[in-house]
XYZ file of C-alpha atoms in Angstrom:
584
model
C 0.000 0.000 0.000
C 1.567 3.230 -1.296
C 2.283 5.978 1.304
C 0.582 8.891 1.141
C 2.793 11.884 0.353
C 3.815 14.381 2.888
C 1.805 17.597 3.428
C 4.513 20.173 3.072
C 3.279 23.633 5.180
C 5.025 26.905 4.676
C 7.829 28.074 6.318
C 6.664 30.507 8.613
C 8.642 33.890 7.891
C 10.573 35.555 10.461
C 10.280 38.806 9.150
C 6.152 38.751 8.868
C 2.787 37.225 9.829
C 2.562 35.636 6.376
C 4.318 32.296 4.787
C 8.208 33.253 3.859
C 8.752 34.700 0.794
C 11.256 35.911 -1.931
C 10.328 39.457 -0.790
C 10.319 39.400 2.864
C 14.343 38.029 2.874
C 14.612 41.042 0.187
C 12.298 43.737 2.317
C 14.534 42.118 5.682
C 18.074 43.114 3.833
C 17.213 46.381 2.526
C 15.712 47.356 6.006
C 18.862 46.243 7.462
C 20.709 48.076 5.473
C 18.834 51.391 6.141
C 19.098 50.768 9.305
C 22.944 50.345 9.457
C 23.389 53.505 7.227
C 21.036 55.167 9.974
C 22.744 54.199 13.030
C 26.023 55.487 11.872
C 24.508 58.659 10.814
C 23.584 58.436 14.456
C 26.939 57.578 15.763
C 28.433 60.635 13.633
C 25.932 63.265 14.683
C 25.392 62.385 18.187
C 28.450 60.496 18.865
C 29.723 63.164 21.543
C 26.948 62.509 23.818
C 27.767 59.250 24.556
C 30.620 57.175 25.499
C 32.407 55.421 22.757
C 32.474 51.797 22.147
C 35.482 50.108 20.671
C 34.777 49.044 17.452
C 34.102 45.156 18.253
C 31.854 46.632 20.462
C 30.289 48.824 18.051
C 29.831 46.005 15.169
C 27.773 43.643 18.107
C 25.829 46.345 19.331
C 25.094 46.993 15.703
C 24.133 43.982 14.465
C 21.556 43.120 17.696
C 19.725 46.424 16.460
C 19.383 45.264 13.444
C 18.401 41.968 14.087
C 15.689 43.394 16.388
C 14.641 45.540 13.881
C 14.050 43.288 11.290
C 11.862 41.056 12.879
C 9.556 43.879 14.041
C 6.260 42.586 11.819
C 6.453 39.045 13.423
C 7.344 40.273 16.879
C 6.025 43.957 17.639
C 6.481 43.640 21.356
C 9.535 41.624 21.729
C 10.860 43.936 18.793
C 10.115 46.946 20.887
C 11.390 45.897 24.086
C 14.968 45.097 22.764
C 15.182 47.904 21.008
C 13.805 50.024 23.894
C 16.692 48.285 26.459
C 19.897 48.914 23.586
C 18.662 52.646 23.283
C 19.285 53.086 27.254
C 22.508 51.413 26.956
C 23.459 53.746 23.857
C 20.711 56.714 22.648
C 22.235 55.810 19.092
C 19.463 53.411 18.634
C 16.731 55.412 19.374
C 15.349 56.457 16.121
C 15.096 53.080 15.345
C 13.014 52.578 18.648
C 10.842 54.803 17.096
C 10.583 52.708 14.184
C 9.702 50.093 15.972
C 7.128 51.739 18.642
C 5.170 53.861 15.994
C 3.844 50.056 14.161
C 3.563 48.044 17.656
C 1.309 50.565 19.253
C -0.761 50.586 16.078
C -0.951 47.123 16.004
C -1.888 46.129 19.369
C -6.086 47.011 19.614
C -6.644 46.168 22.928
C -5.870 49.799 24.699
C -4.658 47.954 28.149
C -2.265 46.117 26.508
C -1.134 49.071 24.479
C -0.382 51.120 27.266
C 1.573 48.316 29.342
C 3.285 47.735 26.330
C 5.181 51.492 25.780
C 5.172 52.466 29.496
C 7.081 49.209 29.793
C 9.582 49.689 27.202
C 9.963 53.225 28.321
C 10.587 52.122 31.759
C 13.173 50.197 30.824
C 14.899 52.438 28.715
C 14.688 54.240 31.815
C 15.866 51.698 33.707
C 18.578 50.766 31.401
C 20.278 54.044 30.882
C 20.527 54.657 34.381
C 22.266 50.907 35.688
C 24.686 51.528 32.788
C 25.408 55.425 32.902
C 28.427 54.348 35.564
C 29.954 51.334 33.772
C 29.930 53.461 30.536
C 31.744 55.954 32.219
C 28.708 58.632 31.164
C 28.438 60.204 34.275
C 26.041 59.584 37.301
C 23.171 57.454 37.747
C 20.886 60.575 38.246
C 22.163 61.737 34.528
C 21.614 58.215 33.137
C 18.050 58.229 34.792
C 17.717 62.052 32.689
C 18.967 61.013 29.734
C 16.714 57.588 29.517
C 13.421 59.422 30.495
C 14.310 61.832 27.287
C 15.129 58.629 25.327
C 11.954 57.354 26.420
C 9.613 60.287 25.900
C 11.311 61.004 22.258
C 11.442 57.841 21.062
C 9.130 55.551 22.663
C 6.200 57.632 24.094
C 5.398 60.207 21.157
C 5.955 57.255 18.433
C 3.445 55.226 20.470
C 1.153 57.934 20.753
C 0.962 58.407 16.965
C 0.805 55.061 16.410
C -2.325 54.693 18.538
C -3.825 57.284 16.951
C -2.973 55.327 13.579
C -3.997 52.273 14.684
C -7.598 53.866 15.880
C -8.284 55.609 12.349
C -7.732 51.976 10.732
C -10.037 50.558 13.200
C -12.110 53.325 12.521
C -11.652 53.370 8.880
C -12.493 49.420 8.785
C -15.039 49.222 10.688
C -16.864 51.694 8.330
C -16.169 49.694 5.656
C -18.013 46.962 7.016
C -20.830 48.762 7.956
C -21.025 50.366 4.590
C -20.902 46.449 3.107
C -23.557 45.791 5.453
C -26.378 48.296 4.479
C -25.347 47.596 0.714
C -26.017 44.081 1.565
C -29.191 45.051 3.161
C -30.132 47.151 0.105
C -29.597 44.154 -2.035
C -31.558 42.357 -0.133
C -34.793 44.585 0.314
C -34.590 45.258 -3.323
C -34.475 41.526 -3.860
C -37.560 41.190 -1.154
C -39.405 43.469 -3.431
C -38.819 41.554 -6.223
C -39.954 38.521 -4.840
C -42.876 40.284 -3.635
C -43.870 41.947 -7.374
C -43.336 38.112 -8.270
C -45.758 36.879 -6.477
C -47.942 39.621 -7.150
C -47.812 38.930 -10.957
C -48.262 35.323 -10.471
C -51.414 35.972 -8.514
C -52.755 37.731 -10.954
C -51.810 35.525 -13.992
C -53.231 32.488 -11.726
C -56.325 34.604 -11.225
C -56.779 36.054 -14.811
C -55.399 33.568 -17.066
C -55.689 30.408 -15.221
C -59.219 31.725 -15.099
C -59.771 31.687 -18.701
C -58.253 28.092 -19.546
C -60.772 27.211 -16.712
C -63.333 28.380 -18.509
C -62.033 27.174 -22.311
C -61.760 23.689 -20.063
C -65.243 23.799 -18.959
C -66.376 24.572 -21.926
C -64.285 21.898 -24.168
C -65.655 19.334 -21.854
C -69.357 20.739 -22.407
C -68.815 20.524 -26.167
C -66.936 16.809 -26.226
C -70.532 15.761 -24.494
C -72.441 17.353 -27.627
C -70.439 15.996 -30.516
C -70.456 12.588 -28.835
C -74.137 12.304 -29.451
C -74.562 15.250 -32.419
C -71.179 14.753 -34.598
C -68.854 11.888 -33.462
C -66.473 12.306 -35.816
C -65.543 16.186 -34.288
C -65.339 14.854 -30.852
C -61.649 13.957 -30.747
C -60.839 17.648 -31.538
C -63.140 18.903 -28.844
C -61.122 16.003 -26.507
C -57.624 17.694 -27.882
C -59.090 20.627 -27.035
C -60.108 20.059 -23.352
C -56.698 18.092 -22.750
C -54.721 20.973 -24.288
C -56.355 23.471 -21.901
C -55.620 20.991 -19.018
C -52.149 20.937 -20.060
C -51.813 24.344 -20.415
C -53.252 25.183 -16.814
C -50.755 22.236 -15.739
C -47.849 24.474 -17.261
C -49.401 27.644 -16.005
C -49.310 26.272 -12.494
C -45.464 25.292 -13.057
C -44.440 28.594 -13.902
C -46.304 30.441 -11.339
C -44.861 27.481 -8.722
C -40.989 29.333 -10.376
C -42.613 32.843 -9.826
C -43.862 33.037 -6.549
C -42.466 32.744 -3.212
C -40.064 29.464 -2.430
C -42.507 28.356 0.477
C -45.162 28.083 -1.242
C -46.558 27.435 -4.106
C -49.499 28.419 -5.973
C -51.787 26.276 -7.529
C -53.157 22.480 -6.483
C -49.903 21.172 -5.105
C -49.051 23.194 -2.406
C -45.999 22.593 0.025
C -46.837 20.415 2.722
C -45.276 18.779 5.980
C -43.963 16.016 3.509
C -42.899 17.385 0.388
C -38.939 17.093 0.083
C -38.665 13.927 2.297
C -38.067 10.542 1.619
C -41.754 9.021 1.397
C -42.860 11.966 -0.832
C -40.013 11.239 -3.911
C -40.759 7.661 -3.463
C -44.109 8.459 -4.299
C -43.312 10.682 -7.540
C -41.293 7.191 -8.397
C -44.021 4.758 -7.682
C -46.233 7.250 -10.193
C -43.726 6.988 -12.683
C -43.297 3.204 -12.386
C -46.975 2.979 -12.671
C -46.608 5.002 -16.177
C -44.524 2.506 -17.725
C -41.174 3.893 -16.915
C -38.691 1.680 -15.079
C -36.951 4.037 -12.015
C -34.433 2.858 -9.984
C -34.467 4.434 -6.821
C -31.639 4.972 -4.166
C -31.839 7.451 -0.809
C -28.418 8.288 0.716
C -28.480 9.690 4.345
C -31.480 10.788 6.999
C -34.175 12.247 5.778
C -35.024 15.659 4.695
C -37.038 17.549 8.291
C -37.829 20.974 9.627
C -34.048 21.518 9.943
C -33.319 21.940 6.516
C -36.240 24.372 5.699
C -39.088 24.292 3.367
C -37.031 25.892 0.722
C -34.284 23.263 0.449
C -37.475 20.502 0.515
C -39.556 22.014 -1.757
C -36.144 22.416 -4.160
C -35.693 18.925 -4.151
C -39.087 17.496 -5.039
C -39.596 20.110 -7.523
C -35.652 18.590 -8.924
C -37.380 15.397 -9.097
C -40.476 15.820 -10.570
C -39.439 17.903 -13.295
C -36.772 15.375 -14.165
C -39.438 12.847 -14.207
C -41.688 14.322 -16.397
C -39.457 15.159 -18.993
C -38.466 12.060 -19.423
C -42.448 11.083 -19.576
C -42.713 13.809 -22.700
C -39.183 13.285 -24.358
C -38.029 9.517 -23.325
C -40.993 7.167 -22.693
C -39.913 3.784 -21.521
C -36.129 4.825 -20.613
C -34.735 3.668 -17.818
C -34.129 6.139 -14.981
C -31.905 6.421 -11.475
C -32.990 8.573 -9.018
C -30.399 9.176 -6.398
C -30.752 11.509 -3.583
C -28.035 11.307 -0.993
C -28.035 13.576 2.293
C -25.111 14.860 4.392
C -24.358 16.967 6.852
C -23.922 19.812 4.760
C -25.916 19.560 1.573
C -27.952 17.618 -0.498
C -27.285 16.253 -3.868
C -30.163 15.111 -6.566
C -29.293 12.840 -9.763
C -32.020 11.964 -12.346
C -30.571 10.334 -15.234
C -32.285 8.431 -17.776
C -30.761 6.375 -20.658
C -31.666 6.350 -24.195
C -35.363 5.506 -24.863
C -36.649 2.246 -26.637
C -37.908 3.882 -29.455
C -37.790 7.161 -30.885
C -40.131 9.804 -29.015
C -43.486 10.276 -30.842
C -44.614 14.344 -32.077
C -44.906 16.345 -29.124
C -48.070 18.312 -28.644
C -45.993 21.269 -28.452
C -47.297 22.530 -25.133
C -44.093 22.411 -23.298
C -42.914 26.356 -22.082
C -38.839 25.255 -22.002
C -39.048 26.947 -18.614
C -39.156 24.086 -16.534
C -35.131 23.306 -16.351
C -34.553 27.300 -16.460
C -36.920 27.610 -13.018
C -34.956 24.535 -11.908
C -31.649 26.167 -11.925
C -33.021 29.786 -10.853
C -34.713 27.563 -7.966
C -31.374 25.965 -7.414
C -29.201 29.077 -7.403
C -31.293 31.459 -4.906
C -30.689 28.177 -2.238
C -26.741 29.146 -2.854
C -26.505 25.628 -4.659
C -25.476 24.827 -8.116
C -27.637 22.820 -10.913
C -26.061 21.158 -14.423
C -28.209 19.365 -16.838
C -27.149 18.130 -20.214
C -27.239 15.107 -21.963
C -24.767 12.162 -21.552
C -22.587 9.698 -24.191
C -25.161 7.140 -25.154
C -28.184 9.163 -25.747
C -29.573 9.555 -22.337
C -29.935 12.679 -20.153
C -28.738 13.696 -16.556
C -30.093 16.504 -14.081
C -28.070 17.089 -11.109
C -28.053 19.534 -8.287
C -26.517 20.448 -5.195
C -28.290 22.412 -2.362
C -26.098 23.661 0.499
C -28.355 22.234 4.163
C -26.320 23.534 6.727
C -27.259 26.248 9.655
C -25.497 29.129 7.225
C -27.466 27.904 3.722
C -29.647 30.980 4.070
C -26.613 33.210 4.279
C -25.142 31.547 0.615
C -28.257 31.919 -0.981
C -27.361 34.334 -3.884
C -29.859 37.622 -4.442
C -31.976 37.218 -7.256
C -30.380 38.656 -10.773
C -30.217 42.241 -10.414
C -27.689 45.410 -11.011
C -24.312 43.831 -9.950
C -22.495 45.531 -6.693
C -20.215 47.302 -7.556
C -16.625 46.044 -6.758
C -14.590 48.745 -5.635
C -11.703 46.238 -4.114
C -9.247 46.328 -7.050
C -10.203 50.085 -7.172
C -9.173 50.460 -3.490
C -6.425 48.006 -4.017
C -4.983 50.453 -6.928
C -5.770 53.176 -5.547
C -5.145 53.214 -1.916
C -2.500 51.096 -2.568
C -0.405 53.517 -4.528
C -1.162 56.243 -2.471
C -1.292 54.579 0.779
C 2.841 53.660 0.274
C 3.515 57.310 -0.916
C 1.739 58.845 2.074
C 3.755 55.941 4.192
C 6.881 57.259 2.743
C 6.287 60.272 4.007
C 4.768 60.277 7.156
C 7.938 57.786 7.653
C 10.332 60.715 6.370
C 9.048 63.057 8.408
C 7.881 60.865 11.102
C 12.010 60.325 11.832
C 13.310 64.113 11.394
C 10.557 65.050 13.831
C 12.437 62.427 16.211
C 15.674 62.770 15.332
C 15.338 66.482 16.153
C 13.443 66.177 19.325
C 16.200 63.496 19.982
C 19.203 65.982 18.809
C 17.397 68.874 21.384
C 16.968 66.374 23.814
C 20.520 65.261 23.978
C 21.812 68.681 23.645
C 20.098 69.577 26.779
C 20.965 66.732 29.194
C 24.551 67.098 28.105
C 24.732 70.305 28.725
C 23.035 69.456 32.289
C 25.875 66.650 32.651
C 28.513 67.536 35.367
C 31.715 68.350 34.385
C 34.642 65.900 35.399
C 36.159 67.028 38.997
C 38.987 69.933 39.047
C 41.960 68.417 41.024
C 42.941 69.874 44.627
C 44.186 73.833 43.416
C 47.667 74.393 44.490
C 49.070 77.892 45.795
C 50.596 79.823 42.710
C 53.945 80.981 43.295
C 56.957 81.994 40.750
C 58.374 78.795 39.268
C 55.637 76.704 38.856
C 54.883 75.168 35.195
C 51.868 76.573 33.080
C 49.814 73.482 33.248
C 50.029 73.182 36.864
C 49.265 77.260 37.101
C 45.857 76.865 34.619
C 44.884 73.981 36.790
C 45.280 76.069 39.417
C 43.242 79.168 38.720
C 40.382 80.153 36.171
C 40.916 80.057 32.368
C 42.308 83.194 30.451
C 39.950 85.466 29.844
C 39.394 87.531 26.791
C 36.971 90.284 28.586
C 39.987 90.652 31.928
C 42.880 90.917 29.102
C 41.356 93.433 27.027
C 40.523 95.583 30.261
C 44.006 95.376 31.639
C 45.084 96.336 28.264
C 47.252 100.103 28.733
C 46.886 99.703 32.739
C 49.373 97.722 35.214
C 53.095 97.389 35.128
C 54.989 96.488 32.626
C 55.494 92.968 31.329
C 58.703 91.533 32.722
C 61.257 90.803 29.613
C 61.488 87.250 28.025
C 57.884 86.789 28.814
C 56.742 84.817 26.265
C 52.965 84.597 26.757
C 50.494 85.869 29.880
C 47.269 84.650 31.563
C 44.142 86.757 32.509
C 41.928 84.634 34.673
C 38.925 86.458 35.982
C 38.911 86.451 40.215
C 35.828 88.139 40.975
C 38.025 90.569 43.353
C 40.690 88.381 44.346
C 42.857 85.624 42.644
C 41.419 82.355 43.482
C 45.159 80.766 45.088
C 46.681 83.851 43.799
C 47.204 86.195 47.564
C 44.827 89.280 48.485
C 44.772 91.949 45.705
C 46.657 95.295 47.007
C 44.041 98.152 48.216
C 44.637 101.260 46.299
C 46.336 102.783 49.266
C 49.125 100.278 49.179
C 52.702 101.240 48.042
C 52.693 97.566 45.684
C 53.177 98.688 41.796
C 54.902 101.677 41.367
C 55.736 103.708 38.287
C 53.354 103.842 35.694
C 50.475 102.143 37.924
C 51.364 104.609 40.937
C 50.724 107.529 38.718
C 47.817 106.436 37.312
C 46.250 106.096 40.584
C 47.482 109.451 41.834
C 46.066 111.363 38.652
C 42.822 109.536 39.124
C 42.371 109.885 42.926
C 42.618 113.544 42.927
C 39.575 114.427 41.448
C 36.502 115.150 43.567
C 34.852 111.786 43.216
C 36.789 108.389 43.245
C 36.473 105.782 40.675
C 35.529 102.277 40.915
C 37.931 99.821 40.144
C 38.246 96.259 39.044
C 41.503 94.476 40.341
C 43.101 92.020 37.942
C 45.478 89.243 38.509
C 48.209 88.700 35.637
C 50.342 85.772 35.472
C 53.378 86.165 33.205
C 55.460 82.912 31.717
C 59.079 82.693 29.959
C 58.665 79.154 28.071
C 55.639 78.041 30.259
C 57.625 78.604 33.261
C 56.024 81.259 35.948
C 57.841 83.972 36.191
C 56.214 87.349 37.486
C 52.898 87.527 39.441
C 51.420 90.798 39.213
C 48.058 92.699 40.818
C 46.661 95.908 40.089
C 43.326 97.451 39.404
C 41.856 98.904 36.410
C 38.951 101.927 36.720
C 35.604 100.275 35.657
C 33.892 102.283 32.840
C 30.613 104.408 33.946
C 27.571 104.622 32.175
């Protein structure tokens, strides 16, 4: 016994909900590479922020972002998370946390879980940023903890946000949609309902006009067949054609009204009843045929037809039957037929198929309407099922249908012909498509300046809030001492405090080879007192200056300056005088 073949699933993609494809490993590699390119714009622009990796440390850091980001569309969260934790240990990733948070928040519909979802990850950049700000020699823990809750607000918080408010107008959008299908569906089917109705309303009157008329014609055929049999025998036979063409013709009438009017009912003599459809009503239709010289083999599959499956699907299947049988009456008298009706769970399926007949068929009276397989298949269709007739190698005929019985057969039933819907999917798929990934494109463009600048702002200010490193112990200045150890000793050189002592103080010492201005705020910082004006200290050109400008009526403020003099970046003269401080 052969073994039956392996059923092969799809490889579930990584990089997406759906099966892997060609263009997810293509979509994955270009998004990595935009996201390498990105990070080491990153690196470049905000590299000064940050501590600096070495570069093995650089490529791993680099390639777990990327591998995070990739698999964002099968894993939103987890995506989210890791990208969330690598942006507190480094804020070079945090554009691409916004990648990443902008498309989970807008996937995740259940607003609980969205909200645990970014406060989480922006706890934990939090978190992050502020266990590692020591070990990565940034600074404190209190400036990790500021610069992860401005990580987490521009990249994780404001992408979320916008994402939710995505995610909501798709919802939104969708949901429309649907309702929109729903009243067109309802429109199709009142309109169909009405149609039914103006049916039925037709057939009534055709069954009360015409069927009227051939009552009468009947009547009075029958009447006149009476009076030729007694007055002229040999015109009785066309007064018998007569009658039993008017029969026929109500017979036909009733038939096409039965097509017309509503499926559960019927009009005319054979209305639905508690047993039409079930087992012991089609063996009945066969036991007539048998009785009119037509051999039927008869086979029932399954339970039998009940109140479950609805009047419709009943009434559909004796009406499948009974047509079948009388055209083979009309068209192929002594044929053998097989009637096979087999039941399942689901549907039911009708075959009435009758060979070729004994002998060729004898002149039809030409009453048939050629609606009777036409209202067959109409019947058929509006049940949601599906009808073929045709005839077969051999010279016989077969009529077969299938008629959906389940719980949702009213909900396949197909509307009755009528203006199609019209299909706006491959419009909206052309349409919104095309424009949908241009306006993407952009909202993604400027989705990541708006971060990257808020993140550029961001970073500017908390490094500019980040403590400097710690000023060794300050040493006394005295004459000797080296220029480093004298500018680690004092404040830096001051452009304002050198152009002010410019023209004032004593004169520079000779060999001095460069000077220093720090700005004391009154005194030198390690630098001695600053003389009073009184004092004898500075003479010449200082002493004068002081005596010229003290003699006036009012004194002038002054603003004492420390200079520090150097003969190759060795100390050499330390000298302290004031300058006058200019008046408004």
């Amino acid at each position: 016994m052969p073994r039956p073949a392996p059923v092969r699933h799809p490889l579930r993609s990584p990089f997406a909900r759906e099966p892997c494809t060609t263009w997810h490993l293509v979509r994955a590699a270009l998004e990595a590479l935009a996201g390498g390119a990105l990070l080491v714009l990153t690196y470049t622009g905000f590299g000064a922020a940050v501590t600096d990796l070495p570069r093995a440390g650089k490529i791993a850091y680099g390639l777990v972002v990327l591998l995070a980001l990739v698999v964002r569309r099968r894993f939103p969260v987890g995506s989210l998370l890791a990208l969330a934790a690598l942006a507190g240990v480094m804020p070079q990733a945090g554009l691409l946390v916004a990648v990443a948070a902008y498309p989970a928040a807008r996937q995740v519909a259940e607003p609980r879980r969205r909200v645990a979802v970014l406060l989480t990850a922006a706890a934990l950049t939090m978190l992050v940023a502020a266990v590692t700000a020591r070990p990565m020699a940034v600074g404190s823990w209190q400036y990790g903890l500021a610069l992860g809750t401005m990580l987490a607000a521009a990249t994780v918080i404001v992408p979320g946000l916008v994402g939710t408010a995505a995610g909501q107008q798709d919802r939104l959008l969708r949901a429309l949609r649907e309702r929109t299908a729903a009243a067109e569906r309802a429109r199709r089917l009142a309109d169909s309902e009405s149609r039914i109705h103006e049916r039925s309303r037709i057939a009534a009157e055709m069954h009360d006009l015409v069927g009227h008329r051939l009552s009468l014609i009947s009547l009075r055929a029958g009447g006149l067949e009476l009076a030729l049999g007694k007055q002229a025998p040999e015109l009785r036979d066309e007064a018998t054609i007569l009658r039993k063409a008017t029969r026929d013709a109500m017979n036909e009438l009733r038939e096409v009204l039965g097509v017309l009017g509503p499926l559960g009912r019927d009009t005319g003599t054979n209305a639905l009843t508690d047993a039409t459809g079930t087992r012991p009503d089609i063996e009945a239709l066969v036991t007539e045929s048998r009785g009119g010289g037509i051999p039927v083999t008869f086979t029932w599959e399954g339970p039998d037809l009940g109140d479950a499956e609805g009047p419709s699907v009943r009434r559909a299947v004796h009406r499948v039957v009974r047509e079948s049988l009388t055209n083979v009456h009309r068209y192929a008298t002594g044929a053998p037929v097989t009637v096979t009706v087999a039941h399942t769970d689901d549907e039911v399926r009708i075959s009435v198929r009758n060979g070729a007949p004994p002998s060729p068929p004898t002149a039809t009276t030409g009453l048939g309407t050629g609606r009777g397989l036409v209202g067959l298949r109409e019947r058929v269709t509006l049940l949601g099922g599906t009808f073929e007739a045709g005839a077969v190698p051999g010279g016989g005929f077969d009529v077969s249908a299938t008629i959906p019985t389940g719980p949702d057969a009213a909900s396949r039933a197909e509307p009755l012909p009528g203006p199609p819907l019209p299909d706006t999917t491959a419009e909206e798929g052309a349409v919104g498509g095309l424009q949908g990934r241009i306006a993407g494109v952009l909202t993604t463009v400027l989705g990541m300046g708006g971060v990257a600048l808020m993140l550029g702002l961001g970073l500017g200010l908390v490094s500019e809030a980040q403590p400097g490193p710690d000023l060794p112990e300050r040493q006394e200045v005295h004459v000797g001492m080296g220029k480093q150890e004298v500018e680690r000793s004092v404040p830096p050189d001051n452009d304002a405090v050198r152009a002010a002592a410019a023209g004032h103080g004593p004169a520079v010492p000779a060999g001095t080879t460069s000077c220093l201005y720090p700005y004391v705020n009154g005194a030198g910082e390690g630098a001695g007192e600053v003389p009073s004006e009184e004092s004898g200290e500075g003479s010449g050109e200082e002493s004068g200056e002081e005596s010229g400008e003290g003699s006036g009526e009012e004194s002038t403020a002054r603003f004492a300056v420390t200079r520090y003099c150097f003969h190759d970046d060795v100390l050499t003269a330390i000298d302290h005088f004031t300058v006058p401080l200019a008046r408004p």
